[in-house]
PDB file of C-alpha atoms and ligand atoms in Angstrom:
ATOM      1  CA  UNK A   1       0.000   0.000   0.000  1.00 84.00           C
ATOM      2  CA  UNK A   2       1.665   3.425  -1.143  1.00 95.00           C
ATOM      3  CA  UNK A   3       0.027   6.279   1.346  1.00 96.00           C
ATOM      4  CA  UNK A   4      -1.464   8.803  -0.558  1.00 98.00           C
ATOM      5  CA  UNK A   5       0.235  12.058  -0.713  1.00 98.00           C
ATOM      6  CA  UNK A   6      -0.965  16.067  -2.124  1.00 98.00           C
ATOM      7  CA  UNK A   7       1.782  18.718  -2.245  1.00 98.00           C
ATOM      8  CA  UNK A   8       0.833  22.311  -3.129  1.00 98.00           C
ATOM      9  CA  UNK A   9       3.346  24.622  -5.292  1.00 98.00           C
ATOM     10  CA  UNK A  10       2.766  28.102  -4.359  1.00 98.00           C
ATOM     11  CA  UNK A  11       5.254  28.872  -6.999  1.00 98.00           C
ATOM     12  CA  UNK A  12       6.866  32.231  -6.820  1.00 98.00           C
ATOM     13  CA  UNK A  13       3.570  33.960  -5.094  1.00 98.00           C
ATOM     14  CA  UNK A  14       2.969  35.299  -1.725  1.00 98.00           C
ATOM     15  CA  UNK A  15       4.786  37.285   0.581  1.00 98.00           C
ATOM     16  CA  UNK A  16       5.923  36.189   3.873  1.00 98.00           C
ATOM     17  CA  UNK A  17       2.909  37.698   5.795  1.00 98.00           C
ATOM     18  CA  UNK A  18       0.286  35.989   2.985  1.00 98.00           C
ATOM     19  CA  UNK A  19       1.832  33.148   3.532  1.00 98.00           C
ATOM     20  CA  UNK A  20       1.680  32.844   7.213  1.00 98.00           C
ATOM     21  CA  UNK A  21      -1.820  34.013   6.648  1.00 98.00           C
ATOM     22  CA  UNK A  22      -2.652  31.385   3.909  1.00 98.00           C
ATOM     23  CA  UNK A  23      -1.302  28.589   6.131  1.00 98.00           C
ATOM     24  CA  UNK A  24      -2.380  29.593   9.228  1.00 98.00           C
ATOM     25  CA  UNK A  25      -5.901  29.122   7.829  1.00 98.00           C
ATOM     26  CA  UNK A  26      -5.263  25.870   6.434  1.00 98.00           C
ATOM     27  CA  UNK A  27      -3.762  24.217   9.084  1.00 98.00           C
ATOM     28  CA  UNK A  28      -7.104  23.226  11.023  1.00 98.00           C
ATOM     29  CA  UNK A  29      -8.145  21.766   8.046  1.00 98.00           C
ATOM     30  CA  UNK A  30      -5.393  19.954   6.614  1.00 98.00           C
ATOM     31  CA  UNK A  31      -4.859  18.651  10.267  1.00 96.00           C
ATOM     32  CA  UNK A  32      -8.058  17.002  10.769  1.00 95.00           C
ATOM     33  CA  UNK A  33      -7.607  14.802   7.746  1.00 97.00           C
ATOM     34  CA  UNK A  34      -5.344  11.295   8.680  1.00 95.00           C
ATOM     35  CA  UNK A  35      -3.724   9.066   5.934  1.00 96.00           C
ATOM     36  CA  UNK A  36      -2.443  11.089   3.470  1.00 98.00           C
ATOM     37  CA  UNK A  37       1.023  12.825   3.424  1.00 98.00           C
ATOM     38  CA  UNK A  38       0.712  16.752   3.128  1.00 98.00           C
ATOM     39  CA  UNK A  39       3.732  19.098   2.258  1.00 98.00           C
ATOM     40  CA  UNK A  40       2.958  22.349   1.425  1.00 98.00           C
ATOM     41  CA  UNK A  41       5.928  24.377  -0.957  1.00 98.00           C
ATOM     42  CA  UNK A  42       6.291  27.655   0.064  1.00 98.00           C
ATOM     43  CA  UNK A  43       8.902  29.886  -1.782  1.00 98.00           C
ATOM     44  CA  UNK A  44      12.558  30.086  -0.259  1.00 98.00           C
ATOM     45  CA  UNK A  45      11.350  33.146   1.248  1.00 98.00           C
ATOM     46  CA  UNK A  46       8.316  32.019   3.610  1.00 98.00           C
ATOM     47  CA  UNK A  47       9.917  28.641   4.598  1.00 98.00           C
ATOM     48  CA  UNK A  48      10.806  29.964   7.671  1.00 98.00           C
ATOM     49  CA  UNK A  49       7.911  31.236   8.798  1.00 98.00           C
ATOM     50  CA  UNK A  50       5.667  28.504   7.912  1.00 98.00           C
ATOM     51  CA  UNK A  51       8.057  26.251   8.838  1.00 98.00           C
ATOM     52  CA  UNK A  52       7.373  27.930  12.418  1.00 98.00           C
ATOM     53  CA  UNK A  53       3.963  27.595  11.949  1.00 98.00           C
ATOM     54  CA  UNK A  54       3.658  23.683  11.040  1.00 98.00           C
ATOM     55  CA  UNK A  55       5.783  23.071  14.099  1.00 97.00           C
ATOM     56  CA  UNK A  56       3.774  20.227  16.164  1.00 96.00           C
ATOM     57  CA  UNK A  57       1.453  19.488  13.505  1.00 97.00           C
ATOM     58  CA  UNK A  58       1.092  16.964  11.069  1.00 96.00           C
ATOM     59  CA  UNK A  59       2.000  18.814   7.777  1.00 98.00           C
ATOM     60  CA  UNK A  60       5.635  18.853   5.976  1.00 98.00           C
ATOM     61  CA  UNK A  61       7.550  21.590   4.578  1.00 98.00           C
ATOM     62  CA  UNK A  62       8.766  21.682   1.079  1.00 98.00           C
ATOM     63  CA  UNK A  63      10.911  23.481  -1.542  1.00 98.00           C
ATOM     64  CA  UNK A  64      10.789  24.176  -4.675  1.00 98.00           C
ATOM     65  CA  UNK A  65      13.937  23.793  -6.025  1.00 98.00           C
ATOM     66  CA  UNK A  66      17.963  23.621  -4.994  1.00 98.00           C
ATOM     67  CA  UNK A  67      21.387  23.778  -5.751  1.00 98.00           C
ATOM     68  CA  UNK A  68      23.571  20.526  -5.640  1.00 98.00           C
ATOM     69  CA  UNK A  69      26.521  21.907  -3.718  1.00 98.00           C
ATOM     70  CA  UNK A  70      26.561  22.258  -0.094  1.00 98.00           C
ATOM     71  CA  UNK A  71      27.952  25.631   0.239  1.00 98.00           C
ATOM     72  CA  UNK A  72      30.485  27.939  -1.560  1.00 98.00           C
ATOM     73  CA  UNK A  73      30.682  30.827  -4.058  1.00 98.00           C
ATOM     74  CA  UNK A  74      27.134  30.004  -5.751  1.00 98.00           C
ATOM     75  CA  UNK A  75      25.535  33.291  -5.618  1.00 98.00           C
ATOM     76  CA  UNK A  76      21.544  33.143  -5.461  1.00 98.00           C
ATOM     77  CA  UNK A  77      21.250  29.411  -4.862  1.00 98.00           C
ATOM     78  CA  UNK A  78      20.280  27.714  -2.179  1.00 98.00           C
ATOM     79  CA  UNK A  79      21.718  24.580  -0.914  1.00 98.00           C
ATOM     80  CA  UNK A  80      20.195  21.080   0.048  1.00 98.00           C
ATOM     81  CA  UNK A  81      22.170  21.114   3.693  1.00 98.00           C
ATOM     82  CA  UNK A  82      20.666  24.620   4.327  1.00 98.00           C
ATOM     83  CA  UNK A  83      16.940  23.260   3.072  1.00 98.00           C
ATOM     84  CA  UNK A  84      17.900  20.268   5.537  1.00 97.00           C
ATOM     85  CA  UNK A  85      16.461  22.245   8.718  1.00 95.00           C
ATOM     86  CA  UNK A  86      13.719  23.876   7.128  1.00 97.00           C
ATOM     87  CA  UNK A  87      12.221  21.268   4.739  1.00 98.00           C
ATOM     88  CA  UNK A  88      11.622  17.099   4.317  1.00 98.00           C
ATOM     89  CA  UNK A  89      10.280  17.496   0.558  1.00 98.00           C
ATOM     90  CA  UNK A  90      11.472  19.726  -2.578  1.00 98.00           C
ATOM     91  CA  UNK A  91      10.157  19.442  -5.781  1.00 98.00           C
ATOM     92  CA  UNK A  92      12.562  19.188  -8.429  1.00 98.00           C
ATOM     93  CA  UNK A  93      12.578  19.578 -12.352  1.00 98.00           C
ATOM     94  CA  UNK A  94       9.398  21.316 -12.777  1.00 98.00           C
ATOM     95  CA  UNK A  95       8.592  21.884 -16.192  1.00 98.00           C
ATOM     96  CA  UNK A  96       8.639  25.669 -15.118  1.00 98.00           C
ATOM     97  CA  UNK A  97      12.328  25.273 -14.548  1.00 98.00           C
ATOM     98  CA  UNK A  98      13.508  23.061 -17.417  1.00 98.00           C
ATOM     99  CA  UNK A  99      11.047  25.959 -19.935  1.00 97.00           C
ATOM    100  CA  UNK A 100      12.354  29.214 -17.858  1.00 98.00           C
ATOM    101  CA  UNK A 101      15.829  28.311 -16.364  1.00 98.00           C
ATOM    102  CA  UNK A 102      17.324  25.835 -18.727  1.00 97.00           C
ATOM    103  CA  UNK A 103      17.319  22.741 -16.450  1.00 98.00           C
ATOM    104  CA  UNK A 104      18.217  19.601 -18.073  1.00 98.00           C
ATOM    105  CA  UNK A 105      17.703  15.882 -17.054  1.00 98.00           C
ATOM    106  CA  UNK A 106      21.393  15.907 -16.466  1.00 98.00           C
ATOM    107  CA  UNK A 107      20.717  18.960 -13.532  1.00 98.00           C
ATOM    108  CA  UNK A 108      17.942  17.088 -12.606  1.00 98.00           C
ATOM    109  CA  UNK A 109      19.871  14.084 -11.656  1.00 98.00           C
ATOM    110  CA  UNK A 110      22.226  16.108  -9.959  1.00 98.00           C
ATOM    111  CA  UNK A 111      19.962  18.020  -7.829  1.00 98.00           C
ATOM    112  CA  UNK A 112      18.054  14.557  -7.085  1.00 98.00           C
ATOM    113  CA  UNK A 113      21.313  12.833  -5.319  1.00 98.00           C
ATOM    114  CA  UNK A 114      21.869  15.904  -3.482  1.00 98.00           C
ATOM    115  CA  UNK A 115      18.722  16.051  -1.813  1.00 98.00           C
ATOM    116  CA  UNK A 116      18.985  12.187  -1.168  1.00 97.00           C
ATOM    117  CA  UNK A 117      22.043  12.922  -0.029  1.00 97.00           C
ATOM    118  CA  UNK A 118      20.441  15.074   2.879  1.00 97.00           C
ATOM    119  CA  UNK A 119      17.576  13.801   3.972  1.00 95.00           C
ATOM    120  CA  UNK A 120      15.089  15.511   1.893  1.00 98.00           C
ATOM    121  CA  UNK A 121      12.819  13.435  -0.245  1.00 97.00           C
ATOM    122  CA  UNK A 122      12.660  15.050  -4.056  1.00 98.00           C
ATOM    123  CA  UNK A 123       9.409  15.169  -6.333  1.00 98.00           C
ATOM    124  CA  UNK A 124      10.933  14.566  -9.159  1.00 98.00           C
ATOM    125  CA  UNK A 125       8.759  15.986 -12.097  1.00 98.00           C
ATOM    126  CA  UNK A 126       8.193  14.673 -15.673  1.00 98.00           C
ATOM    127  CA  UNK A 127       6.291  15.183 -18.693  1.00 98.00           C
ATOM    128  CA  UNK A 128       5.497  15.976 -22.139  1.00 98.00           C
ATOM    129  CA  UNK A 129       4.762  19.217 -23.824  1.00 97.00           C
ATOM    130  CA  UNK A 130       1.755  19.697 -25.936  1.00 97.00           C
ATOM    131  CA  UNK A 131       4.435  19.884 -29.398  1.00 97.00           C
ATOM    132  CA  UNK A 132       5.723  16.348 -28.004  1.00 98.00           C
ATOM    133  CA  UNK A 133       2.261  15.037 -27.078  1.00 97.00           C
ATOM    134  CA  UNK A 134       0.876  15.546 -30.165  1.00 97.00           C
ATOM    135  CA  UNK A 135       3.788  13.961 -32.447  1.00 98.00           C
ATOM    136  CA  UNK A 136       2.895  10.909 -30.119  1.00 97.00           C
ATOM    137  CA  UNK A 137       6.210  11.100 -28.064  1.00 98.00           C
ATOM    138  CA  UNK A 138       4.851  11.067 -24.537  1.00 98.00           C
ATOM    139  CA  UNK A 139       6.446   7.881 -23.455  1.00 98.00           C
ATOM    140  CA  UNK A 140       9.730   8.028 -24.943  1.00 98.00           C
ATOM    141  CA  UNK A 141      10.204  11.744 -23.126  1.00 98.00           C
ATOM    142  CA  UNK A 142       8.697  10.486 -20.044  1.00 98.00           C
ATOM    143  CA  UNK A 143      11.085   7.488 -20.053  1.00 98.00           C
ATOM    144  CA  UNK A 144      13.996   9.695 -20.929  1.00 98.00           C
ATOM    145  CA  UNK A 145      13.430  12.230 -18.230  1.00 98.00           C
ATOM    146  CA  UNK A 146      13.129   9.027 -15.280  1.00 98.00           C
ATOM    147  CA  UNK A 147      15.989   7.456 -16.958  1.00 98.00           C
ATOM    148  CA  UNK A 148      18.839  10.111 -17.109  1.00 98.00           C
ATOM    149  CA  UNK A 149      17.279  12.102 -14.538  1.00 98.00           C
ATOM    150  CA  UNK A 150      17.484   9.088 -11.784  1.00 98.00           C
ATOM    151  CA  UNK A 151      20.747   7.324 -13.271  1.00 98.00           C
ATOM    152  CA  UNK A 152      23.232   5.973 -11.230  1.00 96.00           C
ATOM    153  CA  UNK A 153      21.497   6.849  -8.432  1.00 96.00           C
ATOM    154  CA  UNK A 154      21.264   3.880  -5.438  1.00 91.00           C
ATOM    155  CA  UNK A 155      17.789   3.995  -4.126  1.00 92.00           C
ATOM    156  CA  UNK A 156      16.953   1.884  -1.101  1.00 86.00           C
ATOM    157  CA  UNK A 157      13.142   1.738   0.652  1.00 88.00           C
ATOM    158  CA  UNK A 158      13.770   3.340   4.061  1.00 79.00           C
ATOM    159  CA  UNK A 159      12.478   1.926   7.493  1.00 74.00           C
ATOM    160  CA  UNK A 160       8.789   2.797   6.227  1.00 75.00           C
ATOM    161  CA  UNK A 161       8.663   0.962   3.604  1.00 78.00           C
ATOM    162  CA  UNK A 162       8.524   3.311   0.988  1.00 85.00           C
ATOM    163  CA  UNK A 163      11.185   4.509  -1.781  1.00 94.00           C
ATOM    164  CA  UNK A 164      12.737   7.460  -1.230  1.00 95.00           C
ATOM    165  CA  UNK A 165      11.134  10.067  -4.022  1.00 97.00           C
ATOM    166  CA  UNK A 166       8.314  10.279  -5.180  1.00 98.00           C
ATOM    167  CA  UNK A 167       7.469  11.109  -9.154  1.00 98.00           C
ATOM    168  CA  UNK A 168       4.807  13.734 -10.291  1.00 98.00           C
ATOM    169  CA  UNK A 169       3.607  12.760 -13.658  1.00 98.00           C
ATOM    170  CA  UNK A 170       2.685  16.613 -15.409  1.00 98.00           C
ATOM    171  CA  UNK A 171       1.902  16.711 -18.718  1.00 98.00           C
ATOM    172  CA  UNK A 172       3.491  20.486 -19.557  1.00 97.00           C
ATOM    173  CA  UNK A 173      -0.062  21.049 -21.429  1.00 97.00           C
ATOM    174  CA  UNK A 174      -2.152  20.137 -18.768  1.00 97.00           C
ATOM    175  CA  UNK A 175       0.043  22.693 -16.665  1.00 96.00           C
ATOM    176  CA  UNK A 176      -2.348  26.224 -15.240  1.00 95.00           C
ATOM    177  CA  UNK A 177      -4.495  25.601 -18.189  1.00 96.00           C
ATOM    178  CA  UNK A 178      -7.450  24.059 -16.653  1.00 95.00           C
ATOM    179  CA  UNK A 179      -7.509  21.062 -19.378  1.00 96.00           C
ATOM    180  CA  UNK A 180      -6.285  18.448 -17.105  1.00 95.00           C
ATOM    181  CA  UNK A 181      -5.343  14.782 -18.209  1.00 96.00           C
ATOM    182  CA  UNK A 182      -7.833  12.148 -18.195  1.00 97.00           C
ATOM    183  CA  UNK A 183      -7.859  10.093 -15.230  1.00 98.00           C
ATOM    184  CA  UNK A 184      -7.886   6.872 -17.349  1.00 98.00           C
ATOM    185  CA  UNK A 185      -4.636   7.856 -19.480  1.00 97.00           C
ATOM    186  CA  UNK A 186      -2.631   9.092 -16.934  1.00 98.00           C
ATOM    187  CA  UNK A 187      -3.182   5.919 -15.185  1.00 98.00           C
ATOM    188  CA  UNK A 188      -2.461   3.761 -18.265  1.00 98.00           C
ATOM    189  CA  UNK A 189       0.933   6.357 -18.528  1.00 98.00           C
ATOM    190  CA  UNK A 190       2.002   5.934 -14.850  1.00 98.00           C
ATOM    191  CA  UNK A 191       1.992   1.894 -15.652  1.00 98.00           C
ATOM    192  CA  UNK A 192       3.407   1.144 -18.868  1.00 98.00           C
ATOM    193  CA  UNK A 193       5.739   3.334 -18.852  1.00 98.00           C
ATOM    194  CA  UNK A 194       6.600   5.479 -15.363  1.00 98.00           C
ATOM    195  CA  UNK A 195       6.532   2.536 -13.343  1.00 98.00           C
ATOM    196  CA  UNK A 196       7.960  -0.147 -16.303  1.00 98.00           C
ATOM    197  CA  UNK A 197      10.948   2.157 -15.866  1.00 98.00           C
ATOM    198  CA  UNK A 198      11.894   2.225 -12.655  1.00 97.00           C
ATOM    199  CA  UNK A 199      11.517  -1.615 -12.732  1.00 97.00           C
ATOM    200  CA  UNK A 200      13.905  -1.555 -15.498  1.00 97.00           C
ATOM    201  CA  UNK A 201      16.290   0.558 -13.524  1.00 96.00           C
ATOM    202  CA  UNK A 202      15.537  -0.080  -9.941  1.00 96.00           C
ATOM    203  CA  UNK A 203      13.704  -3.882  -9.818  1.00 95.00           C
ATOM    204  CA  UNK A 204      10.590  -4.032  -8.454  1.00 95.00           C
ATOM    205  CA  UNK A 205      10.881  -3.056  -5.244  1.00 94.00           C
ATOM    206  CA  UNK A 206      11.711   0.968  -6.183  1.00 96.00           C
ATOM    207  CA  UNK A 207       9.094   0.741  -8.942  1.00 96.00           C
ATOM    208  CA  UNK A 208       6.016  -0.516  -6.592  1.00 96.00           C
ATOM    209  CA  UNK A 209       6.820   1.514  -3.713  1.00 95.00           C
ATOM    210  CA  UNK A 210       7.487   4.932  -5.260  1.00 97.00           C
ATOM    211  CA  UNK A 211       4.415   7.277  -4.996  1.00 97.00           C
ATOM    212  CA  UNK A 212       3.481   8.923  -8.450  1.00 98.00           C
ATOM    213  CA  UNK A 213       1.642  11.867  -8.242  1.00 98.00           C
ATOM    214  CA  UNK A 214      -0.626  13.381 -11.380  1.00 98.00           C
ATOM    215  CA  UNK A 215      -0.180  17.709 -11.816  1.00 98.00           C
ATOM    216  CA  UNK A 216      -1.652  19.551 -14.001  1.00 97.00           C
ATOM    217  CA  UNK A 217      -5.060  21.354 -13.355  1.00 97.00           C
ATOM    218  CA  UNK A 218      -6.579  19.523 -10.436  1.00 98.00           C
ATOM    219  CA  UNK A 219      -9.188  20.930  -8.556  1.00 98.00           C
ATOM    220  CA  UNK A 220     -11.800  19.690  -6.184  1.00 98.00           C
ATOM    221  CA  UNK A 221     -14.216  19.068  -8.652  1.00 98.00           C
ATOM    222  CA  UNK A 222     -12.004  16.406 -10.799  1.00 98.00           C
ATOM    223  CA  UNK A 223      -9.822  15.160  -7.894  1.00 98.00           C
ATOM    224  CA  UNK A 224     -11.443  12.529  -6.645  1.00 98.00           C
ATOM    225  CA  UNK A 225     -11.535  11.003 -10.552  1.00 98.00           C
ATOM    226  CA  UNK A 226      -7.763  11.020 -10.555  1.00 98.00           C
ATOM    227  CA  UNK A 227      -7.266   9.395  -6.778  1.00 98.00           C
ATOM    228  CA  UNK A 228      -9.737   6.419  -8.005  1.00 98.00           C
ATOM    229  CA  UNK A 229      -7.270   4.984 -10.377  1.00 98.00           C
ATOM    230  CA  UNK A 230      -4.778   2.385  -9.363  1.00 97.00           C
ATOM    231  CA  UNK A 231      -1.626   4.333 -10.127  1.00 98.00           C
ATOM    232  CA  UNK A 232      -2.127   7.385  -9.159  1.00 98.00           C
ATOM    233  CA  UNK A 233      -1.538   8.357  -5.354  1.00 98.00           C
ATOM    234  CA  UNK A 234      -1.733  11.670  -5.254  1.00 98.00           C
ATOM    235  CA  UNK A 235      -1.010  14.972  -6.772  1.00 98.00           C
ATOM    236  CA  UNK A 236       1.162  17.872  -7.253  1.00 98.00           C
ATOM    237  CA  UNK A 237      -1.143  21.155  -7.361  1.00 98.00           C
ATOM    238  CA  UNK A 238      -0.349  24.079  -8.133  1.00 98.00           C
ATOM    239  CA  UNK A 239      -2.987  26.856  -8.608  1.00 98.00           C
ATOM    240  CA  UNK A 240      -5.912  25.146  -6.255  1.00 98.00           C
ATOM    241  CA  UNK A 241      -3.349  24.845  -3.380  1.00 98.00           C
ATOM    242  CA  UNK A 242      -3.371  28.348  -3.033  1.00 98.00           C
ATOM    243  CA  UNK A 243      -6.981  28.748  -1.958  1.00 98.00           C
ATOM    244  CA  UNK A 244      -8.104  27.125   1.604  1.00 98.00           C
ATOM    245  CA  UNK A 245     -11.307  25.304   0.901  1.00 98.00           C
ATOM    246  CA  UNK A 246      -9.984  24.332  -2.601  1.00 98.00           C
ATOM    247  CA  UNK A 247      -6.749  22.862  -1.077  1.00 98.00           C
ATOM    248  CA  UNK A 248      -8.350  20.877   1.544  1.00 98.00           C
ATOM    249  CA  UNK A 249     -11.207  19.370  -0.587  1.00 98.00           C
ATOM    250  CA  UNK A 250      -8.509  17.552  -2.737  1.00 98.00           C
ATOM    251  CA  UNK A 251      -6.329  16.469   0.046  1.00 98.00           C
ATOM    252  CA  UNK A 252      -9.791  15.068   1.733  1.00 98.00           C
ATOM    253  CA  UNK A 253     -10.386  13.624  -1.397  1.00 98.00           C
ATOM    254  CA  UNK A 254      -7.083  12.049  -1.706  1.00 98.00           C
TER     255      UNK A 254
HETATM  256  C1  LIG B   1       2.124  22.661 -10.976  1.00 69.41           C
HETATM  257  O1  LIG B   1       2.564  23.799 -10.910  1.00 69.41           O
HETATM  258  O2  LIG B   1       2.869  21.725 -10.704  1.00 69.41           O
HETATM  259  C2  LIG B   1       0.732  22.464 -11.377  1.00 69.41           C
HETATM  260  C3  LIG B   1       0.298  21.252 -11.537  1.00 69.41           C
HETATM  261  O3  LIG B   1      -0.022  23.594 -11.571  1.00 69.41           O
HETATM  262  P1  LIG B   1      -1.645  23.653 -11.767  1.00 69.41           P
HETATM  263  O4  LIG B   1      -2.252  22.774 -10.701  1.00 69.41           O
HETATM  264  O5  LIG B   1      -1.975  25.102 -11.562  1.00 69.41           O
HETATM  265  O6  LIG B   1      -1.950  23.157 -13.138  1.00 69.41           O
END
């Protein structure tokens, strides 16, 4: 059994003070709902303070992104051991930053070991744009992007039984659009091809214990249609996790 898990990416909105507000009114009702994992993604600058406000309860801290040194002469970045005290999640390769900042699978792979490396578990994002969709190319860029973006790395399930990352499935199309995936294909996707993969690469094991999350457009009224399906265990939101009742409705009906 893989324990359902929603993460909301705030992206680069709210100030520190909105975002205290914004969680502070989420927190009764994210807190009264038990067996799903919920990590909220702040931007760098509000970690702190929400971090201060999720103290004592039961919801987890992410990033958004990170550098893959330590420390040093990296100016603007942020490093994994300095996310280490703030956050357990970070979601990394977002089709925002491979479109905007020029990340490549091979940055991706290198941000994913660092973040193993400390403690903090990555969402690793993947998916097709509507150009590759369309010329029919969804699962060879989906397998790429698992593939080079997770090579050589040495995954073993921790103490709870689960694999260390998890994997957000978003097609780039489906991405602040409001035309979301359908439930049935992204199920059918996450199958044949995300979790073929990391049998391929990691046995079977890895590939039945990592969590895949869907993103792209999910709300409260299609939420629920995604969650039904076999593969899918959660989901990466992005616009609905900004507004309370809309937030909590998919992570009740995850
Ligand atoms: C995202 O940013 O990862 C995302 C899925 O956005 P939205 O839910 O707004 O489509």
């Amino acid at each position: 059994m893989r324990k359902p898990l929603v993460a909301g990416n705030w992206k680069m909105n709210l100030t520190v003070a909105e975002s205290r507000h914004l969680v502070s009114e989420m927190i009764p009702g994210l807190q009264s709902i038990e067996g799903v994992d919920r990590v909220i993604c702040p931007p760098f600058t509000s970690l702190l303070a929400v971090s201060a406000l999720l103290e004592g309860t039961a919801i987890n801290l992410g990033a958004q992104n990170l550098y893959w040194e330590s420390a040093g002469a990296f100016t603007g970045e942020i490093s994994p051991l300095m996310l280490s005290e703030l956050a357990r999640f970070v979601i990394l390769g977002h089709s925002e930053r491979r479109m905007y900042f020029n990340e490549t699978d091979s940055t991706v792979n290198k941000k994913v070991q660092a973040a193993l490396a400390h403690a903090l578990t990555p969402i690793v994002c993947v998916g097709e744009t509507l150009e590759e969709y369309e010329a029919g190319l969804t699962e060879e860029v989906v397998s790429r992007q698992i593939r080079l973006g997770l090579a050589g790395l040495d995954l073993r399930i921790g103490n709870n039984h689960t694999s260390p990352l998890v994997i957000a499935y978003e097609p780039v199309w489906a991405i602040g659009t409001g035309r979301a995936a359908t439930p049935e294909d992204v199920n059918v996707i996450i199958a044949r091809v995300i979790r073929a993969v990391l049998f391929d690469e990691f046995g079977e094991r890895i590939s039945q214990s990592t969590r895949v999350l869907y993103g792209g457009s999910v709300n409260s009224d299609n939420a629920s249609k995604f969650f039904s399906e076999e593969e899918i265990d959660g989901a990466l939101v992005g616009g609905a996790s900004l507004k309370v009742n809309e937030f909590v409705k998919i992570v009740q009906a995850a």
